[in-house]
Every structure is written in C-alpha cells, then in structure tokens.
CSV table of N, CA, C and O in Angstrom, one decimal:
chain,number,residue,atom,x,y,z
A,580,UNK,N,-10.8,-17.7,-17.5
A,580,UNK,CA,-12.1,-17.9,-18.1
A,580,UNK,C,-13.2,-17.4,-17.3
A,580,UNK,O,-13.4,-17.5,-16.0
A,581,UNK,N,-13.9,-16.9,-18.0
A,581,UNK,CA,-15.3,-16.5,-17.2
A,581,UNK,C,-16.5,-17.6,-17.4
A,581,UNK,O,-16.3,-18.1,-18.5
A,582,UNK,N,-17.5,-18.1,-16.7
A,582,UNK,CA,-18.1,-18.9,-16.6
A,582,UNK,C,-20.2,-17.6,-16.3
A,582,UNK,O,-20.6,-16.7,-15.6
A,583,UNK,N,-20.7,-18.6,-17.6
A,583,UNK,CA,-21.6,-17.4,-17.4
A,583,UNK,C,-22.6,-18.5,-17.2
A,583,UNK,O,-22.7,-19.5,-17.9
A,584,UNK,N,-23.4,-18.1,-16.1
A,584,UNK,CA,-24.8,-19.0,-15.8
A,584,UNK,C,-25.4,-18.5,-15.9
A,584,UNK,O,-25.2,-17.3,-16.1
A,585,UNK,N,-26.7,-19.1,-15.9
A,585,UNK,CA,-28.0,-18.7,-16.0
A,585,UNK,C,-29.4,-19.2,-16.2
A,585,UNK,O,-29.1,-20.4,-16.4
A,586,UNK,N,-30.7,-19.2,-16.2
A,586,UNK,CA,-31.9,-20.6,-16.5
A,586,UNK,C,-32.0,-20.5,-17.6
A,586,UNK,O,-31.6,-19.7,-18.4
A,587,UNK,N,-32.7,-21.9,-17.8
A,587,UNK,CA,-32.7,-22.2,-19.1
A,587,UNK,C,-34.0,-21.9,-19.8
A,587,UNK,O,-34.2,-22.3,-20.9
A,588,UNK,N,-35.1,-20.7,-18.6
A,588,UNK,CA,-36.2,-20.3,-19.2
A,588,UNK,C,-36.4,-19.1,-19.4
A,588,UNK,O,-37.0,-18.4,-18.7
A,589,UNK,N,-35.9,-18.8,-20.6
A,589,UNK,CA,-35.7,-17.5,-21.3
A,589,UNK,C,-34.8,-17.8,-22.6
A,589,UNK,O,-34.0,-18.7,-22.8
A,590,UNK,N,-35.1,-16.5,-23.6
A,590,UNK,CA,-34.2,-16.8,-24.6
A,590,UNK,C,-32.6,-16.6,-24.4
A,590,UNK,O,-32.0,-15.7,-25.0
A,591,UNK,N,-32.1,-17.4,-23.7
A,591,UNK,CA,-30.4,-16.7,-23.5
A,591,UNK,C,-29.6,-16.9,-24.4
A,591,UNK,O,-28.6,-16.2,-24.4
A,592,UNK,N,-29.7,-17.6,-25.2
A,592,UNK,CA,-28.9,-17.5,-26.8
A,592,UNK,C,-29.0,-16.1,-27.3
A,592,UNK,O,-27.9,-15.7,-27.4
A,593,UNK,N,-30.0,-15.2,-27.5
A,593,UNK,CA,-30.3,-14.1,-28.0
A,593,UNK,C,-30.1,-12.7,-26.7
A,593,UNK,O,-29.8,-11.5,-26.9
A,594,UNK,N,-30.5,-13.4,-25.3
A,594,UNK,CA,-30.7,-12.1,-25.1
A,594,UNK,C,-29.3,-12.2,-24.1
A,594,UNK,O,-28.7,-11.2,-23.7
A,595,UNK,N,-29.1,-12.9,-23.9
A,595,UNK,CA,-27.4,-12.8,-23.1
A,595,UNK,C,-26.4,-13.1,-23.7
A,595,UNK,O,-25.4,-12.5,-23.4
A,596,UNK,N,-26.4,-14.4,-24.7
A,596,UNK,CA,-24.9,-15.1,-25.3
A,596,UNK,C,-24.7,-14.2,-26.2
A,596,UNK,O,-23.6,-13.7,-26.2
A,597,UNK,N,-25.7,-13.6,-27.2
A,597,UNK,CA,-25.0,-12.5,-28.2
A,597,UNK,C,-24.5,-11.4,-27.9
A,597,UNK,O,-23.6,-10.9,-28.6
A,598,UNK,N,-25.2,-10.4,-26.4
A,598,UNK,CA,-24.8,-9.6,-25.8
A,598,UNK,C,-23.2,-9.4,-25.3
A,598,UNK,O,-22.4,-8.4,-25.4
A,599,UNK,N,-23.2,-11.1,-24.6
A,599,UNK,CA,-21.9,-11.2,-24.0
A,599,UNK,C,-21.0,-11.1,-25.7
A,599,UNK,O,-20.6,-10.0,-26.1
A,600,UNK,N,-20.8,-12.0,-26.5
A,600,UNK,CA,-20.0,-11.9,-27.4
A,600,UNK,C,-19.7,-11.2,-28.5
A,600,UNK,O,-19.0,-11.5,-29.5
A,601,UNK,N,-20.3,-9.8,-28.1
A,601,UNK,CA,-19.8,-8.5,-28.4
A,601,UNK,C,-19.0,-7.7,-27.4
A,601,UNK,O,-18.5,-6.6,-27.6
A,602,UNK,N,-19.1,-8.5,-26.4
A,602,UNK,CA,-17.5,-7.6,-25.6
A,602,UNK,C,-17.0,-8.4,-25.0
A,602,UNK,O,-16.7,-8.1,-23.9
A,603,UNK,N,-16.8,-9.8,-25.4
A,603,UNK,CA,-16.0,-11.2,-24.7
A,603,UNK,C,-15.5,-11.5,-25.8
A,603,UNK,O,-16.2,-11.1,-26.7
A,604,UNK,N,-14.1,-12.2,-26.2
A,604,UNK,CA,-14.0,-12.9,-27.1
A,604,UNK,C,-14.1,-14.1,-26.7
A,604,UNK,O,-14.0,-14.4,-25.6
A,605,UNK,N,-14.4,-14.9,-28.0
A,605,UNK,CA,-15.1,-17.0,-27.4
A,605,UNK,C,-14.2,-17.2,-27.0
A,605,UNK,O,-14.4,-18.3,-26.5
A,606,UNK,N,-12.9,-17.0,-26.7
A,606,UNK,CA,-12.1,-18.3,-26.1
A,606,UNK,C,-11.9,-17.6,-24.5
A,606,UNK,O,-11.4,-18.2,-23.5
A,607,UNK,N,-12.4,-16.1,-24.5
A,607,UNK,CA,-12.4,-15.7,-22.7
A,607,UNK,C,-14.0,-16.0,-22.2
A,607,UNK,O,-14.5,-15.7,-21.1
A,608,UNK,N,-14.4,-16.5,-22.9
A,608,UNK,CA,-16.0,-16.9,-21.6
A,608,UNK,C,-16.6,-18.1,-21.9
A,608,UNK,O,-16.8,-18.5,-23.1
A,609,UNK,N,-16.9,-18.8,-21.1
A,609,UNK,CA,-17.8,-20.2,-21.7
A,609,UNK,C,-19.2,-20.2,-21.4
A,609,UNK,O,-19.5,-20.2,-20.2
A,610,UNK,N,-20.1,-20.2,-22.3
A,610,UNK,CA,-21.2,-20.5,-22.6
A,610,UNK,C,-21.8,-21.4,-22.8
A,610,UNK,O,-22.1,-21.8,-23.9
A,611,UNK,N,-22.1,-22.1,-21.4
A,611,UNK,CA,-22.6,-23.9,-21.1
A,611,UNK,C,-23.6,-24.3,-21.8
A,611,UNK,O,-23.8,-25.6,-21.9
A,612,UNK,N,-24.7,-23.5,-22.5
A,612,UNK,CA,-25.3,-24.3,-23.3
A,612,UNK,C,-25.5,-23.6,-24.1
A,612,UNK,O,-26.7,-23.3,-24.2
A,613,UNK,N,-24.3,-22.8,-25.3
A,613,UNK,CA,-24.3,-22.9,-26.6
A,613,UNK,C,-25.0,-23.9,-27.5
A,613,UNK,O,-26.0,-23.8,-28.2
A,614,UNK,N,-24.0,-25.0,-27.3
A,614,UNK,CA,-24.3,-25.7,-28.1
A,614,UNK,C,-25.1,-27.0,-27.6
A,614,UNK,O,-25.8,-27.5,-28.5
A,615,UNK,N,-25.3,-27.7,-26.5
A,615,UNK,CA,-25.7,-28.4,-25.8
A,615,UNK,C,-26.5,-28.2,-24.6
A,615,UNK,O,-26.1,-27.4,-23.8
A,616,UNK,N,-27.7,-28.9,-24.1
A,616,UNK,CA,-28.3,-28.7,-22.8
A,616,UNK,C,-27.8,-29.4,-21.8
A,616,UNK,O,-28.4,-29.1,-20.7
A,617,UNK,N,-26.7,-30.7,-21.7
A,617,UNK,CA,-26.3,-31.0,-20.8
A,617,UNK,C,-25.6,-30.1,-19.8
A,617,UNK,O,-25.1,-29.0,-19.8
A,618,UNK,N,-25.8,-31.1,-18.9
A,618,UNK,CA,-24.8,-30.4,-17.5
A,618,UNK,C,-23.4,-30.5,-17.8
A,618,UNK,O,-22.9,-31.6,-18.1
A,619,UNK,N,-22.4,-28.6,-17.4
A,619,UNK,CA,-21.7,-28.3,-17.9
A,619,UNK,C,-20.4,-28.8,-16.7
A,619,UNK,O,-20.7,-28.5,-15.5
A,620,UNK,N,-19.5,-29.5,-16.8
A,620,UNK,CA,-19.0,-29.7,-15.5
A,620,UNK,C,-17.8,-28.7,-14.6
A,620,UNK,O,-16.6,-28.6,-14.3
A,621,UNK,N,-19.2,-27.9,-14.3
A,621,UNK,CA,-18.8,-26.6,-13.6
A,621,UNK,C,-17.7,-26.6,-12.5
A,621,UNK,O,-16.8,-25.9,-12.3
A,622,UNK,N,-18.2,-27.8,-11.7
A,622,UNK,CA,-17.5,-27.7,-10.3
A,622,UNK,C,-15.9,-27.9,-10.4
A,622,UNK,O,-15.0,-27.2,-9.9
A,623,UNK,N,-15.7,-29.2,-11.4
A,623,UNK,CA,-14.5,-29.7,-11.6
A,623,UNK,C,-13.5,-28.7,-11.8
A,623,UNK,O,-12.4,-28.8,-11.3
A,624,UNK,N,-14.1,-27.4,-13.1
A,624,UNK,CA,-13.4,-26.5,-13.7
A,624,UNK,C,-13.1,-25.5,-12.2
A,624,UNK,O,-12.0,-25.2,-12.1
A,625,UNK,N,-13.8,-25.1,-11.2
A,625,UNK,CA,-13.9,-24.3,-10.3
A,625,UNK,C,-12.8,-25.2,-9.7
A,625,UNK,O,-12.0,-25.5,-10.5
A,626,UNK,N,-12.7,-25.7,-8.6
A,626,UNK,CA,-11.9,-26.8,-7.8
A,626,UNK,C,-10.8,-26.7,-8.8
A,626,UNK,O,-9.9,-26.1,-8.2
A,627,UNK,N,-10.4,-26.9,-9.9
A,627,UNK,CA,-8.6,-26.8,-10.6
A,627,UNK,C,-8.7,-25.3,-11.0
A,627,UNK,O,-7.9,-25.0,-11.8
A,628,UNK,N,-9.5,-24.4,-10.5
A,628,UNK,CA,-9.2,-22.9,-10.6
A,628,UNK,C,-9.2,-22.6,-12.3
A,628,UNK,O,-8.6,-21.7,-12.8
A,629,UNK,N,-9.7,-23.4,-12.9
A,629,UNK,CA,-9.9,-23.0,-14.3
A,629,UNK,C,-10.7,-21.6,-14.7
A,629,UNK,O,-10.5,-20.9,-15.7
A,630,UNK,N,-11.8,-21.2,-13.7
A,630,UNK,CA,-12.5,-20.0,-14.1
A,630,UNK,C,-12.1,-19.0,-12.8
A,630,UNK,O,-11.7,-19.2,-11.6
A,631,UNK,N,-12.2,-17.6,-13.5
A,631,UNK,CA,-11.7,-16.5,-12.4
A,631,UNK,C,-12.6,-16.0,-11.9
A,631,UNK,O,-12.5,-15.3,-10.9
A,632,UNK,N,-13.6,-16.2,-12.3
A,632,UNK,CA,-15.5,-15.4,-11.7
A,632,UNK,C,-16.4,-16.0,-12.8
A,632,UNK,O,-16.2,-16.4,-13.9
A,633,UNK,N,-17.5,-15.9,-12.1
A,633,UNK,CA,-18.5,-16.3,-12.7
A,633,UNK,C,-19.4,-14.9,-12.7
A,633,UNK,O,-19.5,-14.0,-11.9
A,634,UNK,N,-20.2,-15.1,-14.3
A,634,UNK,CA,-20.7,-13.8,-14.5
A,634,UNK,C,-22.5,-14.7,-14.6
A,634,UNK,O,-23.0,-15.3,-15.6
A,635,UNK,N,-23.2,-14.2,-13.4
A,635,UNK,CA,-24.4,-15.0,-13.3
A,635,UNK,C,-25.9,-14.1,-13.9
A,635,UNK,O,-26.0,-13.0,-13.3
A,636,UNK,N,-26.8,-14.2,-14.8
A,636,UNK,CA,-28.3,-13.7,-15.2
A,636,UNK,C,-28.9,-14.4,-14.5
A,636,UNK,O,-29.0,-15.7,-14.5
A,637,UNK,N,-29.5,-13.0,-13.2
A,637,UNK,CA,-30.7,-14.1,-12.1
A,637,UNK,C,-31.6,-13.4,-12.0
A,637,UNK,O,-32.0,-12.9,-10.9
A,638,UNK,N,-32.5,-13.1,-13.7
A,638,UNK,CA,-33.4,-12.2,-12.8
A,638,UNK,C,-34.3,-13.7,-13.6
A,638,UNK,O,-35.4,-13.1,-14.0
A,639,UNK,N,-34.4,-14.6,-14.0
A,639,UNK,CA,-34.8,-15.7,-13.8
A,639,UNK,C,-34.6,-16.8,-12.8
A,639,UNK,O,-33.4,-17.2,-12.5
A,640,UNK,N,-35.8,-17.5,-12.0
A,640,UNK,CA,-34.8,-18.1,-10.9
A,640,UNK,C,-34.3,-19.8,-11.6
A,640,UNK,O,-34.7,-20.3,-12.6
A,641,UNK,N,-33.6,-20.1,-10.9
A,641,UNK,CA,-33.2,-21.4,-11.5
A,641,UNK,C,-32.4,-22.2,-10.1
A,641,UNK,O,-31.4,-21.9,-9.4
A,642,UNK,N,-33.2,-23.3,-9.9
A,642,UNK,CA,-31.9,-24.4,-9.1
A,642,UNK,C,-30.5,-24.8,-9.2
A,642,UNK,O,-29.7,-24.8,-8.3
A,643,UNK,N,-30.3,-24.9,-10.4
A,643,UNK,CA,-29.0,-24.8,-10.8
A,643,UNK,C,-28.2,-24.1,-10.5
A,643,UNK,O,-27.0,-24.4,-10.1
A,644,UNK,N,-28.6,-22.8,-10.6
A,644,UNK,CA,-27.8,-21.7,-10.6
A,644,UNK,C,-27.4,-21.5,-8.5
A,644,UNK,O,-26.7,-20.6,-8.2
A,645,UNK,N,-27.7,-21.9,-8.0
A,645,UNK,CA,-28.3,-21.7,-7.0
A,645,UNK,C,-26.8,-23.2,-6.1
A,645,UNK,O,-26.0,-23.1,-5.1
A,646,UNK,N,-26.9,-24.2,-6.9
A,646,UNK,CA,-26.1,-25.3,-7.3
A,646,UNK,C,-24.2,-24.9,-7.4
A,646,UNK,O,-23.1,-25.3,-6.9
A,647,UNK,N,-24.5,-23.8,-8.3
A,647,UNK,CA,-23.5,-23.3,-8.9
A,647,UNK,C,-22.8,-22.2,-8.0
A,647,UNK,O,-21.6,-22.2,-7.8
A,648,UNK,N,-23.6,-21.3,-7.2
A,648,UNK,CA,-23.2,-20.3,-6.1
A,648,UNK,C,-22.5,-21.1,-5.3
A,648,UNK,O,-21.6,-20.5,-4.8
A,649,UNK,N,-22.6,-22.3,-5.0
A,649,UNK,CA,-22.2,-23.1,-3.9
A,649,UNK,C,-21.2,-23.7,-3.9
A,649,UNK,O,-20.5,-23.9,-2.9
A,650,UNK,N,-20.9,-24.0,-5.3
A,650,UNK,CA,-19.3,-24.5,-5.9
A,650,UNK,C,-18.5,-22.7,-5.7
A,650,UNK,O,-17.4,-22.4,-5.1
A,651,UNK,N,-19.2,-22.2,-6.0
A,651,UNK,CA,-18.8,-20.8,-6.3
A,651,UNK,C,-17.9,-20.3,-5.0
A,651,UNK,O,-16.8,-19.9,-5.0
A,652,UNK,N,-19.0,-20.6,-4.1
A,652,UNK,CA,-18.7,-20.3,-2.4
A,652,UNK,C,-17.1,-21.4,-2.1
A,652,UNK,O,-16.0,-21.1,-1.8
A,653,UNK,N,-17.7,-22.6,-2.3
A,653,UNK,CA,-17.0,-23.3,-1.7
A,653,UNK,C,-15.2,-23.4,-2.1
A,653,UNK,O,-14.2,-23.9,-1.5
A,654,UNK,N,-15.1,-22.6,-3.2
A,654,UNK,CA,-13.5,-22.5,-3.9
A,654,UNK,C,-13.4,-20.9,-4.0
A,654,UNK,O,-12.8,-20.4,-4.9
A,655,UNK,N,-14.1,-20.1,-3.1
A,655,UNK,CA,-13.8,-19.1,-3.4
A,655,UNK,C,-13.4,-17.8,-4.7
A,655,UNK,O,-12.7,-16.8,-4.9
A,656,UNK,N,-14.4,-18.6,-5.4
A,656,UNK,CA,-14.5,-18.1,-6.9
A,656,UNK,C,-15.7,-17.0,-7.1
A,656,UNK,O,-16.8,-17.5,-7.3
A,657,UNK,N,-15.4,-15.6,-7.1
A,657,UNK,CA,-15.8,-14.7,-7.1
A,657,UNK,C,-17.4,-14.5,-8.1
A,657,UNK,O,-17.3,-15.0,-9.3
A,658,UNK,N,-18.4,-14.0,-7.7
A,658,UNK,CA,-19.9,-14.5,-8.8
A,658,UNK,C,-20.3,-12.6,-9.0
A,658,UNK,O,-20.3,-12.0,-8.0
A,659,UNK,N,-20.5,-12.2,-10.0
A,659,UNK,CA,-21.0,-11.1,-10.9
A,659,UNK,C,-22.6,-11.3,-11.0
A,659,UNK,O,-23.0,-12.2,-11.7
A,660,UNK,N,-23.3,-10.4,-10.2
A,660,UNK,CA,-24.5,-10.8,-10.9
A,660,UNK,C,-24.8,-9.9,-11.9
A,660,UNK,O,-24.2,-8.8,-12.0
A,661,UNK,N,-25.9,-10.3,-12.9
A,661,UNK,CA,-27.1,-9.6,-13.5
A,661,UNK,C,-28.0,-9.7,-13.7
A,661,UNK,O,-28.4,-10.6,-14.4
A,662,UNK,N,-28.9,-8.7,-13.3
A,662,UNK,CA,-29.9,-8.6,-13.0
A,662,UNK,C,-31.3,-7.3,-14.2
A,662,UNK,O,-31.0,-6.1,-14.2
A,663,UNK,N,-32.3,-7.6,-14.9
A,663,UNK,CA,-32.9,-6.7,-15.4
A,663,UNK,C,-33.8,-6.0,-14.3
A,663,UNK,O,-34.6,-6.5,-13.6
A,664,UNK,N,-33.5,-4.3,-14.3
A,664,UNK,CA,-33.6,-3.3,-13.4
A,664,UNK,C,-35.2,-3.9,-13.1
A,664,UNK,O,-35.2,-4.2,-11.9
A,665,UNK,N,-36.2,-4.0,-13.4
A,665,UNK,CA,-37.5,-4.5,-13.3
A,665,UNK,C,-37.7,-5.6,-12.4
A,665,UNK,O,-38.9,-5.8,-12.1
A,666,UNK,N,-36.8,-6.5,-11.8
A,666,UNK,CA,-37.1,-7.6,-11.5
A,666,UNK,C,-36.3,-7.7,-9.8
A,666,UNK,O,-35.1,-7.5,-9.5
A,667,UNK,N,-37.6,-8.1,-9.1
A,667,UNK,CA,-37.0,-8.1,-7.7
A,667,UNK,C,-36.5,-9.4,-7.4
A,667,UNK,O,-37.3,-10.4,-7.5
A,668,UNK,N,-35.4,-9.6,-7.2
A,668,UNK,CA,-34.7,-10.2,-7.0
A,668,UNK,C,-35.0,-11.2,-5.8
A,668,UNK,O,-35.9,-10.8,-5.0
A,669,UNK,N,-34.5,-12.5,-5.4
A,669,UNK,CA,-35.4,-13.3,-4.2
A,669,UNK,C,-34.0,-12.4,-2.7
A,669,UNK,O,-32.8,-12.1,-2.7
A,670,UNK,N,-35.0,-12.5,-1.9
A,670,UNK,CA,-33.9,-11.9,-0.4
A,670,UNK,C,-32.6,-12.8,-0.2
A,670,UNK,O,-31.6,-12.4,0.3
A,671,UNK,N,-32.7,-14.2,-0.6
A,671,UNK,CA,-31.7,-14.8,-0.3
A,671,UNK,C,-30.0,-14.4,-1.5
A,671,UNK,O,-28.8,-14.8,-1.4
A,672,UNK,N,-30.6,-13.6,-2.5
A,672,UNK,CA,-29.6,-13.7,-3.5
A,672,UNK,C,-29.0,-11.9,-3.0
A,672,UNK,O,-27.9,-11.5,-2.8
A,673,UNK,N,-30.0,-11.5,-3.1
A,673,UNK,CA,-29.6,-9.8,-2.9
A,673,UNK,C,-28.6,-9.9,-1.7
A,673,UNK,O,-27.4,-9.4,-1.8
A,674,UNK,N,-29.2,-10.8,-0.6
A,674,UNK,CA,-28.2,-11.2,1.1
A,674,UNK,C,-26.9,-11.8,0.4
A,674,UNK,O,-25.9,-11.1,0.4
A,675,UNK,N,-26.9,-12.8,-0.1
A,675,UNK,CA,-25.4,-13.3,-0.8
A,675,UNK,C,-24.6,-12.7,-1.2
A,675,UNK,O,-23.4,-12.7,-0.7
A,676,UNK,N,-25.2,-11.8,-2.4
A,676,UNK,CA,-24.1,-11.2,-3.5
A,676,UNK,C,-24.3,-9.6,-3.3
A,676,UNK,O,-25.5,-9.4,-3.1
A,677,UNK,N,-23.6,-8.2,-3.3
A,677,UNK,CA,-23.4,-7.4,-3.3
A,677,UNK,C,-23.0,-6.5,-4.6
A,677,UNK,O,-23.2,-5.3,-4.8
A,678,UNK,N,-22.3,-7.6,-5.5
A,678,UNK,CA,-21.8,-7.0,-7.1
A,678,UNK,C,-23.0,-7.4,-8.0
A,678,UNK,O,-22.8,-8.5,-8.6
A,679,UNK,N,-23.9,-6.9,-8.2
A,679,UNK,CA,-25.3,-6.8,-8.9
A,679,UNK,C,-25.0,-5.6,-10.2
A,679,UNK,O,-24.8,-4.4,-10.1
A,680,UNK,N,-25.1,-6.3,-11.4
A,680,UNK,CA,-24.8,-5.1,-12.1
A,680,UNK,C,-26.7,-5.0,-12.9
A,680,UNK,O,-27.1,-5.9,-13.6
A,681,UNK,N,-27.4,-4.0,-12.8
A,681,UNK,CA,-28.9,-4.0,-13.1
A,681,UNK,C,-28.6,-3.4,-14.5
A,681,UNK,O,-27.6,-2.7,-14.8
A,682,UNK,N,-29.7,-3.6,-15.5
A,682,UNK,CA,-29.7,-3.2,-16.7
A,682,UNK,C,-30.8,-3.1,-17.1
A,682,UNK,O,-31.6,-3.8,-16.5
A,683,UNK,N,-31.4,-2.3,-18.1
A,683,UNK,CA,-32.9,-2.1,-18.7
A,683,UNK,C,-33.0,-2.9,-20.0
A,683,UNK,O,-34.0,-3.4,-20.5
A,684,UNK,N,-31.8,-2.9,-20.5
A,684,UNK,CA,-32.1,-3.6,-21.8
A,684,UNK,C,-30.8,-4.4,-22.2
A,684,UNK,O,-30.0,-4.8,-21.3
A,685,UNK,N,-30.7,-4.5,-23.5
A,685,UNK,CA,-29.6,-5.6,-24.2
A,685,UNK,C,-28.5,-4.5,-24.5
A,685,UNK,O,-27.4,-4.9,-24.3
A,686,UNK,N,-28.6,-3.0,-24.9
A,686,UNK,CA,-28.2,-2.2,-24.9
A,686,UNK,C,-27.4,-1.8,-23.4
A,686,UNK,O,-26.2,-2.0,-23.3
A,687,UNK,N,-28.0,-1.3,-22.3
A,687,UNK,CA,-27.7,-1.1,-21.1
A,687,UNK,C,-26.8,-2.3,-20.8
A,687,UNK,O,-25.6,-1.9,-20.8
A,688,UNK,N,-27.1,-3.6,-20.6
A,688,UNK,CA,-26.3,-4.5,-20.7
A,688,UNK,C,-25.3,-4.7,-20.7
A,688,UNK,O,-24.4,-5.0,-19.9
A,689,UNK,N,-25.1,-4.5,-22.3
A,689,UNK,CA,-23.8,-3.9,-22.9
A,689,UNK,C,-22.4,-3.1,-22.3
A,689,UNK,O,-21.1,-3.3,-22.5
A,690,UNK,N,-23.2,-2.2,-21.6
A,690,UNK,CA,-23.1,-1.0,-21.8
A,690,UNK,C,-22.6,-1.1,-20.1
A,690,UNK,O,-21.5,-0.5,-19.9
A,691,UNK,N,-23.1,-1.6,-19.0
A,691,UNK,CA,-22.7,-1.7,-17.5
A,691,UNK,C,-21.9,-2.7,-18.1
A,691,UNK,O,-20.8,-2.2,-18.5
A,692,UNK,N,-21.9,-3.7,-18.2
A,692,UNK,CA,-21.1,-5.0,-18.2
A,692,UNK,C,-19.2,-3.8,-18.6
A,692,UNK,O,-18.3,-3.4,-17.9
A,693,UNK,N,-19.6,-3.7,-20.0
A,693,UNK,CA,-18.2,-3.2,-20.2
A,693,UNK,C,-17.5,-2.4,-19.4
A,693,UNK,O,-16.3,-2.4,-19.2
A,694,UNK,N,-18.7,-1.1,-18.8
A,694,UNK,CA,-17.7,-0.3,-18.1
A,694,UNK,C,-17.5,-0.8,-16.6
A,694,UNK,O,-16.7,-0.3,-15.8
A,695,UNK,N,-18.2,-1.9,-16.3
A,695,UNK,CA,-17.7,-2.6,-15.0
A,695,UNK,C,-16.5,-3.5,-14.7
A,695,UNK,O,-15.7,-3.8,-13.8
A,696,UNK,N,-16.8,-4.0,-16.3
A,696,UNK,CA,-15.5,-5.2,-16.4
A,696,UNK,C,-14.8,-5.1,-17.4
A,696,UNK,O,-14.6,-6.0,-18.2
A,697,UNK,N,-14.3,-4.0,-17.8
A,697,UNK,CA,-13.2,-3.3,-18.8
A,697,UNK,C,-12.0,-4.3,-18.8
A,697,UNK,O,-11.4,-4.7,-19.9
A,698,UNK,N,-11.6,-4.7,-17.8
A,698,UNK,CA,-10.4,-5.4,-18.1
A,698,UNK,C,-10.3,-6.5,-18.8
A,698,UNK,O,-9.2,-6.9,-19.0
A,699,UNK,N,-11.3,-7.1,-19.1
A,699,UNK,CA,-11.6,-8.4,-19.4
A,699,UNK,C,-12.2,-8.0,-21.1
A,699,UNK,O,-12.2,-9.1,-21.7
A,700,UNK,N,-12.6,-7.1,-21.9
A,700,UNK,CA,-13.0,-6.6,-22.9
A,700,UNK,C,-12.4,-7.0,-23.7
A,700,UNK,O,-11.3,-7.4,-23.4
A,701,UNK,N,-13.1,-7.1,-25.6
A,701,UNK,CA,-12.1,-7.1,-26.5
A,701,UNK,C,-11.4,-6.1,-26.2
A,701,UNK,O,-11.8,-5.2,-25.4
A,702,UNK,N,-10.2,-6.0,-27.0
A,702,UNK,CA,-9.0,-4.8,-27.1
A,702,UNK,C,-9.9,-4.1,-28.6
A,702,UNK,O,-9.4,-3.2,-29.2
C-alpha cells in the first residue's frame, strides 16, 4: 500500500486525490482523508509494515506531516516527495529527503509520478 500525506490546507480532494486515482487503483493507495478528517492511524500500519512508501505533497507545510516523516524514519519506510516546481521548499525537508519529484501542474503531476513510479501504475 502506498500511504499519501499531505495538509489539510489546500484543495487535495481535487488537486492530488483525483490526480493520484488516475494512475493508482483504490485498493493500491490510501487516501487518509477521503472520506473523513480524523487522524489516520498511520504509525500502527507502518510498525506491522502494512505500507511500502509513503508518497508525501509538501509544498504546503503541515505538522502532521512532519509527525509522519518520523514514523516514516523510525521503521524504515521509504517517503516520495511532491513538490509544485514554484515552491521553495523549507531547508529541513530538502536536508531529509533526496526523492523530490517537482511538477508545474495536475497534468505534469501525472505525468512525473507515472514515469517515476511505473511499477506501481494501473496495468
């Protein structure tokens, strides 16, 4: 399973969850607040190795997410960022993570995500 974070200030129903589920099928990615704003119980699923990477949107900042690197770190569970090409990123996140995939649009998006993570695509 892929595990997709991200803040909760922006449209991400529209501009990331629909994106992703044109080259994810729903039962390969979880989307923590589709349907609900509660807290998703990320850590537990990380710790029993339930997710293989987390696929993170940080060009919004968020504590949470930041919460989530940490579970991330601490079980060794691999984190994808994304990032929109316009947006400088904070020094502590660029220092962390190395796999930054940058995008201009919902289109671009698309469009890096699939050819970076092909293996994981619909068929």
């Amino acid at each position: 399973m892929i595990y997709v974070s991200h803040s909760r200030y922006f449209d991400f129903r529209n501009e990331l969850y629909k994106p992703l589920l044109e080259i994810f099928d729903a039962n390969q990615i979880i989307l923590p607040h589709q349907l609900t704003s509660n807290i998703y119980p990320i850590k537990e699923m990380l710790i029993n190795k339930q997710i293989e990477y987390i696929l993170a949107e940080v060009s919004y900042p968020s504590t949470g997410q930041g919460i989530e690197f940490g579970y991330a770190d601490m079980t060794s569970t691999p984190v994808i960022l994304l990032a929109k090409e316009d947006v400088k990123l904070s020094s502590s996140v660029e220092e962390m993570f190395t796999n930054i995939i940058r995008y201009k649009d919902t289109a671009d998006l698309i469009d890096q995500v699939k050819s970076r993570l092909i293996k994981t695509t619909k068929q």
